[in-house]
mmCIF file of C-alpha atoms in Angstrom:
data_model
loop_
_atom_site.group_PDB
_atom_site.id
_atom_site.type_symbol
_atom_site.label_atom_id
_atom_site.label_comp_id
_atom_site.label_asym_id
_atom_site.label_seq_id
_atom_site.Cartn_x
_atom_site.Cartn_y
_atom_site.Cartn_z
ATOM 1 C CA MET A 1 0.000 0.000 0.000
ATOM 2 C CA SER A 2 1.350 3.429 -0.993
ATOM 3 C CA PHE A 3 -0.029 5.149 2.107
ATOM 4 C CA SER A 4 -0.509 4.353 5.767
ATOM 5 C CA THR A 5 -3.922 3.444 7.167
ATOM 6 C CA PRO A 6 -5.489 5.518 9.966
ATOM 7 C CA LEU A 7 -4.482 2.806 12.440
ATOM 8 C CA GLU A 8 -0.886 2.979 11.236
ATOM 9 C CA ILE A 9 -0.919 6.781 11.429
ATOM 10 C CA VAL A 10 -1.851 6.657 15.117
ATOM 11 C CA ALA A 11 1.022 4.220 15.720
ATOM 12 C CA GLN A 12 3.424 6.486 13.811
ATOM 13 C CA ALA A 13 2.315 9.491 15.855
ATOM 14 C CA GLU A 14 2.943 7.546 19.048
ATOM 15 C CA ARG A 15 6.460 6.610 17.960
ATOM 16 C CA ALA A 16 7.181 10.198 16.914
ATOM 17 C CA ALA A 17 5.947 11.450 20.288
ATOM 18 C CA LEU A 18 8.290 9.136 22.171
ATOM 19 C CA GLY A 19 11.188 10.666 20.239
ATOM 20 C CA LYS A 20 9.986 14.194 20.961
ATOM 21 C CA ILE A 21 9.697 13.541 24.685
ATOM 22 C CA ALA A 22 13.172 11.975 24.759
ATOM 23 C CA LEU A 23 14.790 15.153 23.349
ATOM 24 C CA SER A 24 16.822 17.149 25.839
ATOM 25 C CA THR A 25 15.614 20.604 26.820
ATOM 26 C CA PRO A 26 18.288 22.467 24.780
ATOM 27 C CA ARG A 27 17.585 20.363 21.664
ATOM 28 C CA THR A 28 13.840 20.846 22.081
ATOM 29 C CA LEU A 29 14.243 24.618 22.325
ATOM 30 C CA VAL A 30 16.511 24.824 19.279
ATOM 31 C CA ALA A 31 14.176 22.633 17.212
ATOM 32 C CA ALA A 32 11.247 24.776 18.369
ATOM 33 C CA MET A 33 13.013 28.008 17.432
ATOM 34 C CA LEU A 34 13.545 26.593 13.942
ATOM 35 C CA ALA A 35 9.845 25.806 13.677
ATOM 36 C CA GLY A 36 8.941 29.362 14.696
ATOM 37 C CA ILE A 37 11.282 30.657 11.996
ATOM 38 C CA TYR A 38 9.865 28.282 9.366
ATOM 39 C CA ILE A 39 6.271 29.304 10.112
ATOM 40 C CA ALA A 40 7.345 32.959 9.878
ATOM 41 C CA MET A 41 8.933 32.198 6.498
ATOM 42 C CA GLY A 42 5.640 30.792 5.281
ATOM 43 C CA GLY A 43 3.814 33.783 6.724
ATOM 44 C CA LEU A 44 6.116 36.233 4.959
ATOM 45 C CA LEU A 45 5.683 34.474 1.621
ATOM 46 C CA SER A 46 1.929 34.432 2.183
ATOM 47 C CA LEU A 47 1.951 38.179 2.881
ATOM 48 C CA LEU A 48 4.166 39.120 -0.061
ATOM 49 C CA ILE A 49 2.264 37.077 -2.661
ATOM 50 C CA GLY A 50 -1.236 37.306 -1.220
ATOM 51 C CA TYR A 51 -1.152 41.096 -0.918
ATOM 52 C CA GLY A 52 1.289 41.820 -3.730
ATOM 53 C CA PHE A 53 -1.304 42.129 -6.528
ATOM 54 C CA PRO A 54 -3.791 44.735 -5.236
ATOM 55 C CA GLU A 55 -5.026 45.554 -8.734
ATOM 56 C CA TRP A 56 -6.108 41.908 -9.134
ATOM 57 C CA THR A 57 -7.497 41.317 -5.674
ATOM 58 C CA ALA A 58 -9.248 44.633 -4.921
ATOM 59 C CA HIS A 59 -12.512 43.341 -6.357
ATOM 60 C CA ASN A 60 -11.678 39.650 -5.938
ATOM 61 C CA PRO A 61 -11.232 39.010 -2.203
ATOM 62 C CA GLY A 62 -11.351 35.268 -2.731
ATOM 63 C CA LEU A 63 -8.292 35.512 -4.973
ATOM 64 C CA GLN A 64 -6.297 37.247 -2.235
ATOM 65 C CA ARG A 65 -7.244 34.482 0.235
ATOM 66 C CA LEU A 66 -6.319 31.823 -2.311
ATOM 67 C CA LEU A 67 -2.922 33.362 -3.052
ATOM 68 C CA SER A 68 -2.107 33.728 0.652
ATOM 69 C CA GLY A 69 -3.314 30.210 1.369
ATOM 70 C CA CYS A 70 -1.255 28.677 -1.426
ATOM 71 C CA MET A 71 1.974 30.189 -0.069
ATOM 72 C CA PHE A 72 1.649 29.661 3.684
ATOM 73 C CA PRO A 73 2.085 25.830 3.727
ATOM 74 C CA LEU A 74 5.814 26.325 3.103
ATOM 75 C CA GLY A 75 6.202 26.671 6.888
ATOM 76 C CA LEU A 76 4.674 23.316 7.858
ATOM 77 C CA ILE A 77 6.397 21.555 4.966
ATOM 78 C CA LEU A 78 9.759 22.761 6.302
ATOM 79 C CA VAL A 79 8.822 21.785 9.866
ATOM 80 C CA VAL A 80 7.872 18.228 8.922
ATOM 81 C CA LEU A 81 10.390 17.421 6.194
ATOM 82 C CA ALA A 82 13.425 19.343 7.475
ATOM 83 C CA GLY A 83 12.661 18.485 11.100
ATOM 84 C CA ALA A 84 11.562 20.937 13.803
ATOM 85 C CA GLU A 85 9.264 21.120 16.830
ATOM 86 C CA LEU A 86 5.950 22.935 16.321
ATOM 87 C CA PHE A 87 3.602 23.518 19.254
ATOM 88 C CA THR A 88 0.406 23.164 17.265
ATOM 89 C CA GLY A 89 1.444 19.910 15.609
ATOM 90 C CA ASN A 90 2.560 18.487 18.942
ATOM 91 C CA ASN A 91 -0.907 19.200 20.348
ATOM 92 C CA ALA A 92 -2.087 16.181 18.363
ATOM 93 C CA VAL A 93 1.040 14.060 18.020
ATOM 94 C CA LEU A 94 1.579 13.626 21.768
ATOM 95 C CA ILE A 95 -1.987 12.478 22.477
ATOM 96 C CA PRO A 96 -1.891 8.824 21.251
ATOM 97 C CA GLY A 97 0.983 7.930 23.594
ATOM 98 C CA LEU A 98 -0.747 9.756 26.432
ATOM 99 C CA MET A 99 -3.989 7.853 25.879
ATOM 100 C CA HIS A 100 -2.068 4.582 25.637
ATOM 101 C CA ARG A 101 -0.380 5.417 28.956
ATOM 102 C CA LYS A 102 3.136 5.370 27.511
ATOM 103 C CA TYR A 103 3.728 8.570 29.512
ATOM 104 C CA GLY A 104 1.714 10.987 31.652
ATOM 105 C CA TRP A 105 0.650 14.601 31.416
ATOM 106 C CA ALA A 106 3.899 15.953 32.881
ATOM 107 C CA PRO A 107 6.108 15.254 29.808
ATOM 108 C CA VAL A 108 3.308 16.404 27.499
ATOM 109 C CA LEU A 109 2.952 19.762 29.244
ATOM 110 C CA LYS A 110 6.725 20.146 29.487
ATOM 111 C CA ASN A 111 7.051 19.598 25.733
ATOM 112 C CA TRP A 112 4.205 21.948 24.885
ATOM 113 C CA ILE A 113 5.581 24.736 27.108
ATOM 114 C CA LEU A 114 9.174 24.415 25.885
ATOM 115 C CA VAL A 115 8.124 24.223 22.243
ATOM 116 C CA TYR A 116 5.733 27.167 22.584
ATOM 117 C CA ILE A 117 8.509 29.313 24.080
ATOM 118 C CA GLY A 118 10.954 28.219 21.383
ATOM 119 C CA ASN A 119 8.418 28.908 18.611
ATOM 120 C CA PHE A 120 7.892 32.426 20.013
ATOM 121 C CA ILE A 121 11.621 33.143 20.172
ATOM 122 C CA GLY A 122 12.158 31.893 16.628
ATOM 123 C CA ALA A 123 9.254 33.864 15.180
ATOM 124 C CA ILE A 124 10.253 37.097 16.925
ATOM 125 C CA PHE A 125 13.881 36.675 15.798
ATOM 126 C CA PHE A 126 12.791 36.292 12.188
ATOM 127 C CA VAL A 127 10.426 39.273 12.434
ATOM 128 C CA TYR A 128 12.968 41.640 13.983
ATOM 129 C CA VAL A 129 16.131 40.580 12.179
ATOM 130 C CA MET A 130 15.174 39.067 8.832
ATOM 131 C CA ILE A 131 12.136 41.225 7.998
ATOM 132 C CA TRP A 132 12.032 44.479 9.947
ATOM 133 C CA GLY A 133 15.833 44.788 10.033
ATOM 134 C CA ALA A 134 16.040 44.190 6.299
ATOM 135 C CA GLY A 135 13.091 46.459 5.451
ATOM 136 C CA ILE A 136 11.266 43.715 3.559
ATOM 137 C CA VAL A 137 7.749 45.100 4.078
ATOM 138 C CA ASP A 138 8.492 48.795 4.588
ATOM 139 C CA ALA A 139 6.723 49.745 1.355
ATOM 140 C CA ASP A 140 3.090 49.470 0.332
ATOM 141 C CA PRO A 141 1.053 47.439 -0.403
ATOM 142 C CA TRP A 142 2.668 45.153 2.197
ATOM 143 C CA LYS A 143 3.097 47.697 4.974
ATOM 144 C CA SER A 144 -0.558 48.716 4.897
ATOM 145 C CA ALA A 145 -1.614 45.080 4.621
ATOM 146 C CA ILE A 146 0.314 43.855 7.667
ATOM 147 C CA VAL A 147 -0.918 46.815 9.737
ATOM 148 C CA GLN A 148 -4.513 45.981 8.830
ATOM 149 C CA ILE A 149 -3.968 42.274 9.517
ATOM 150 C CA ALA A 150 -2.531 42.907 12.977
ATOM 151 C CA GLN A 151 -5.293 45.323 13.954
ATOM 152 C CA ALA A 152 -8.008 43.001 12.681
ATOM 153 C CA LYS A 153 -6.623 40.039 14.633
ATOM 154 C CA VAL A 154 -6.866 41.855 17.976
ATOM 155 C CA SER A 155 -10.276 43.394 17.222
ATOM 156 C CA MET A 156 -12.325 40.192 17.195
ATOM 157 C CA PRO A 157 -14.292 39.019 20.239
ATOM 158 C CA TRP A 158 -12.370 36.609 22.480
ATOM 159 C CA TRP A 159 -14.670 33.665 21.782
ATOM 160 C CA VAL A 160 -14.433 34.225 18.009
ATOM 161 C CA VAL A 161 -10.629 33.980 18.169
ATOM 162 C CA PHE A 162 -10.992 30.843 20.313
ATOM 163 C CA VAL A 163 -13.323 29.159 17.805
ATOM 164 C CA LYS A 164 -11.121 30.195 14.891
ATOM 165 C CA GLY A 165 -8.173 28.731 16.824
ATOM 166 C CA ILE A 166 -9.986 25.396 16.993
ATOM 167 C CA GLY A 167 -10.532 25.440 13.237
ATOM 168 C CA ALA A 168 -6.936 26.360 12.455
ATOM 169 C CA ASN A 169 -5.311 23.559 14.394
ATOM 170 C CA TRP A 170 -7.946 21.019 13.440
ATOM 171 C CA LEU A 171 -6.780 21.520 9.860
ATOM 172 C CA VAL A 172 -3.069 21.862 10.685
ATOM 173 C CA CYS A 173 -3.074 18.598 12.633
ATOM 174 C CA LEU A 174 -5.043 16.869 9.891
ATOM 175 C CA ALA A 175 -2.230 18.037 7.610
ATOM 176 C CA VAL A 176 0.287 16.410 9.984
ATOM 177 C CA TRP A 177 -1.821 13.224 9.913
ATOM 178 C CA LEU A 178 -1.785 13.235 6.102
ATOM 179 C CA GLY A 179 1.968 13.797 6.233
ATOM 180 C CA PHE A 180 2.268 10.639 8.329
ATOM 181 C CA SER A 181 0.118 8.740 5.846
ATOM 182 C CA ALA A 182 2.241 9.433 2.754
ATOM 183 C CA HIS A 183 5.332 7.382 1.956
ATOM 184 C CA SER A 184 6.952 9.733 -0.594
ATOM 185 C CA THR A 185 8.293 13.277 -0.305
ATOM 186 C CA ALA A 186 5.851 14.548 -2.920
ATOM 187 C CA GLY A 187 2.968 12.791 -1.193
ATOM 188 C CA LYS A 188 3.892 14.290 2.163
ATOM 189 C CA MET A 189 4.135 17.772 0.668
ATOM 190 C CA MET A 190 0.708 17.480 -0.945
ATOM 191 C CA GLY A 191 -0.823 16.092 2.236
ATOM 192 C CA LEU A 192 0.606 18.983 4.243
ATOM 193 C CA TRP A 193 -0.312 21.591 1.643
ATOM 194 C CA PHE A 194 -4.080 21.185 1.203
ATOM 195 C CA PRO A 195 -5.361 21.470 4.801
ATOM 196 C CA VAL A 196 -2.994 24.348 5.628
ATOM 197 C CA MET A 197 -4.000 26.211 2.476
ATOM 198 C CA CYS A 198 -7.611 25.658 3.555
ATOM 199 C CA PHE A 199 -7.220 27.125 7.055
ATOM 200 C CA VAL A 200 -5.434 30.231 5.753
ATOM 201 C CA ALA A 201 -8.003 30.830 3.009
ATOM 202 C CA ILE A 202 -10.851 30.465 5.525
ATOM 203 C CA GLY A 203 -9.218 32.922 7.926
ATOM 204 C CA TYR A 204 -8.750 30.772 11.023
ATOM 205 C CA GLU A 205 -6.344 31.768 13.815
ATOM 206 C CA HIS A 206 -3.024 29.932 14.275
ATOM 207 C CA SER A 207 -1.162 30.988 17.424
ATOM 208 C CA ILE A 208 2.354 30.443 16.054
ATOM 209 C CA ALA A 209 1.565 32.229 12.797
ATOM 210 C CA ASN A 210 0.223 35.137 14.835
ATOM 211 C CA MET A 211 3.580 35.353 16.618
ATOM 212 C CA PHE A 212 4.734 36.521 13.180
ATOM 213 C CA PHE A 213 1.819 38.551 11.839
ATOM 214 C CA ILE A 214 0.949 40.686 14.859
ATOM 215 C CA PRO A 215 4.463 41.668 16.032
ATOM 216 C CA LEU A 216 5.388 42.536 12.437
ATOM 217 C CA GLY A 217 2.276 44.701 12.181
ATOM 218 C CA MET A 218 3.200 46.385 15.459
ATOM 219 C CA LEU A 219 6.665 47.213 14.127
ATOM 220 C CA GLN A 220 5.095 48.714 11.008
ATOM 221 C CA GLY A 221 2.867 51.047 13.014
ATOM 222 C CA ALA A 222 -0.273 49.083 13.878
ATOM 223 C CA ALA A 223 -2.243 50.485 16.804
ATOM 224 C CA VAL A 224 -1.681 47.314 18.818
ATOM 225 C CA GLY A 225 0.056 46.942 22.171
ATOM 226 C CA TRP A 226 1.633 43.849 23.661
ATOM 227 C CA ALA A 227 -1.301 43.431 26.042
ATOM 228 C CA ASP A 228 -3.696 43.545 23.080
ATOM 229 C CA PHE A 229 -1.616 40.948 21.267
ATOM 230 C CA LEU A 230 -1.384 38.553 24.205
ATOM 231 C CA VAL A 231 -4.848 38.893 25.759
ATOM 232 C CA ASP A 232 -7.064 39.558 22.749
ATOM 233 C CA ASN A 233 -5.467 37.135 20.313
ATOM 234 C CA LEU A 234 -2.605 34.900 21.417
ATOM 235 C CA ILE A 235 -4.242 33.398 24.513
ATOM 236 C CA PRO A 236 -7.620 32.518 22.935
ATOM 237 C CA ALA A 237 -5.959 31.344 19.722
ATOM 238 C CA THR A 238 -3.587 29.102 21.704
ATOM 239 C CA LEU A 239 -6.402 27.580 23.763
ATOM 240 C CA GLY A 240 -8.438 26.999 20.613
ATOM 241 C CA ASN A 241 -5.420 25.418 18.906
ATOM 242 C CA ILE A 242 -5.029 22.976 21.800
ATOM 243 C CA VAL A 243 -8.677 21.924 21.529
ATOM 244 C CA GLY A 244 -8.543 21.608 17.749
ATOM 245 C CA GLY A 245 -5.357 19.532 17.744
ATOM 246 C CA ALA A 246 -5.486 17.518 20.961
ATOM 247 C CA LEU A 247 -9.208 16.743 21.002
ATOM 248 C CA PHE A 248 -10.443 16.748 17.415
ATOM 249 C CA VAL A 249 -7.413 15.070 15.838
ATOM 250 C CA GLY A 250 -5.150 13.375 18.394
ATOM 251 C CA GLY A 251 -7.934 12.384 20.778
ATOM 252 C CA LEU A 252 -10.628 11.329 18.331
ATOM 253 C CA TYR A 253 -8.337 9.360 16.030
ATOM 254 C CA THR A 254 -6.693 7.576 18.931
ATOM 255 C CA TYR A 255 -10.158 6.653 20.236
ATOM 256 C CA LEU A 256 -11.303 5.453 16.832
ATOM 257 C CA TYR A 257 -8.223 3.414 15.931
ATOM 258 C CA TYR A 258 -6.770 2.335 19.276
ATOM 259 C CA ARG A 259 -6.003 -1.361 19.340
ATOM 260 C CA LYS A 260 -4.611 -3.154 22.377
#
């Protein structure tokens, strides 16, 4: 068979989780920083291409969403194929082993916290040094676009961000599941690409991506403070991401395909 069955995917996720938990703290942080950088790379490409053709997209908002969505999956493809630790993916991947009692909540929470911190450091580094420091989006249409994006993300009601966070990581973790299912590089890339493109085009909220979008908007002049960023977006998006990944992907698929 050229792809893994759902039962085999759950087993693969469990094996991958055991390797993640066995990583030392310094290695986990470095791998997490790389993932934060990779997601920021995908976010930058999504911004540059998605908002780089205003004359085409002004009266075709679906086209702008499609262009942005088609570019953003670069980040997850790099995370999975090059190897890095992404908080949102780990929300699902660590659940099968937990449900099978291969380890408890303590190593899961330790991994999630370390990886989340590393993702944040990596994303902020890329924003400050590789984008803002290099003046990549100092000109319009990208400057105006990132300012509007950042302000819009902190202007939604808390529960809306939470629900959109569920949707984002439901799709991201399904992408990780499809990546596990494929046996070829091209197959993995396609499996990762479609669900991530979908969540971006829909407009769901991904906490690690927002570690790129909102701080970059703040640097470009968005009327957003750090408290706005953390309280109005990052916290509800993160909680929603955990539900979307841990419950709707890791939890449900482990329940459906668990075999003693």
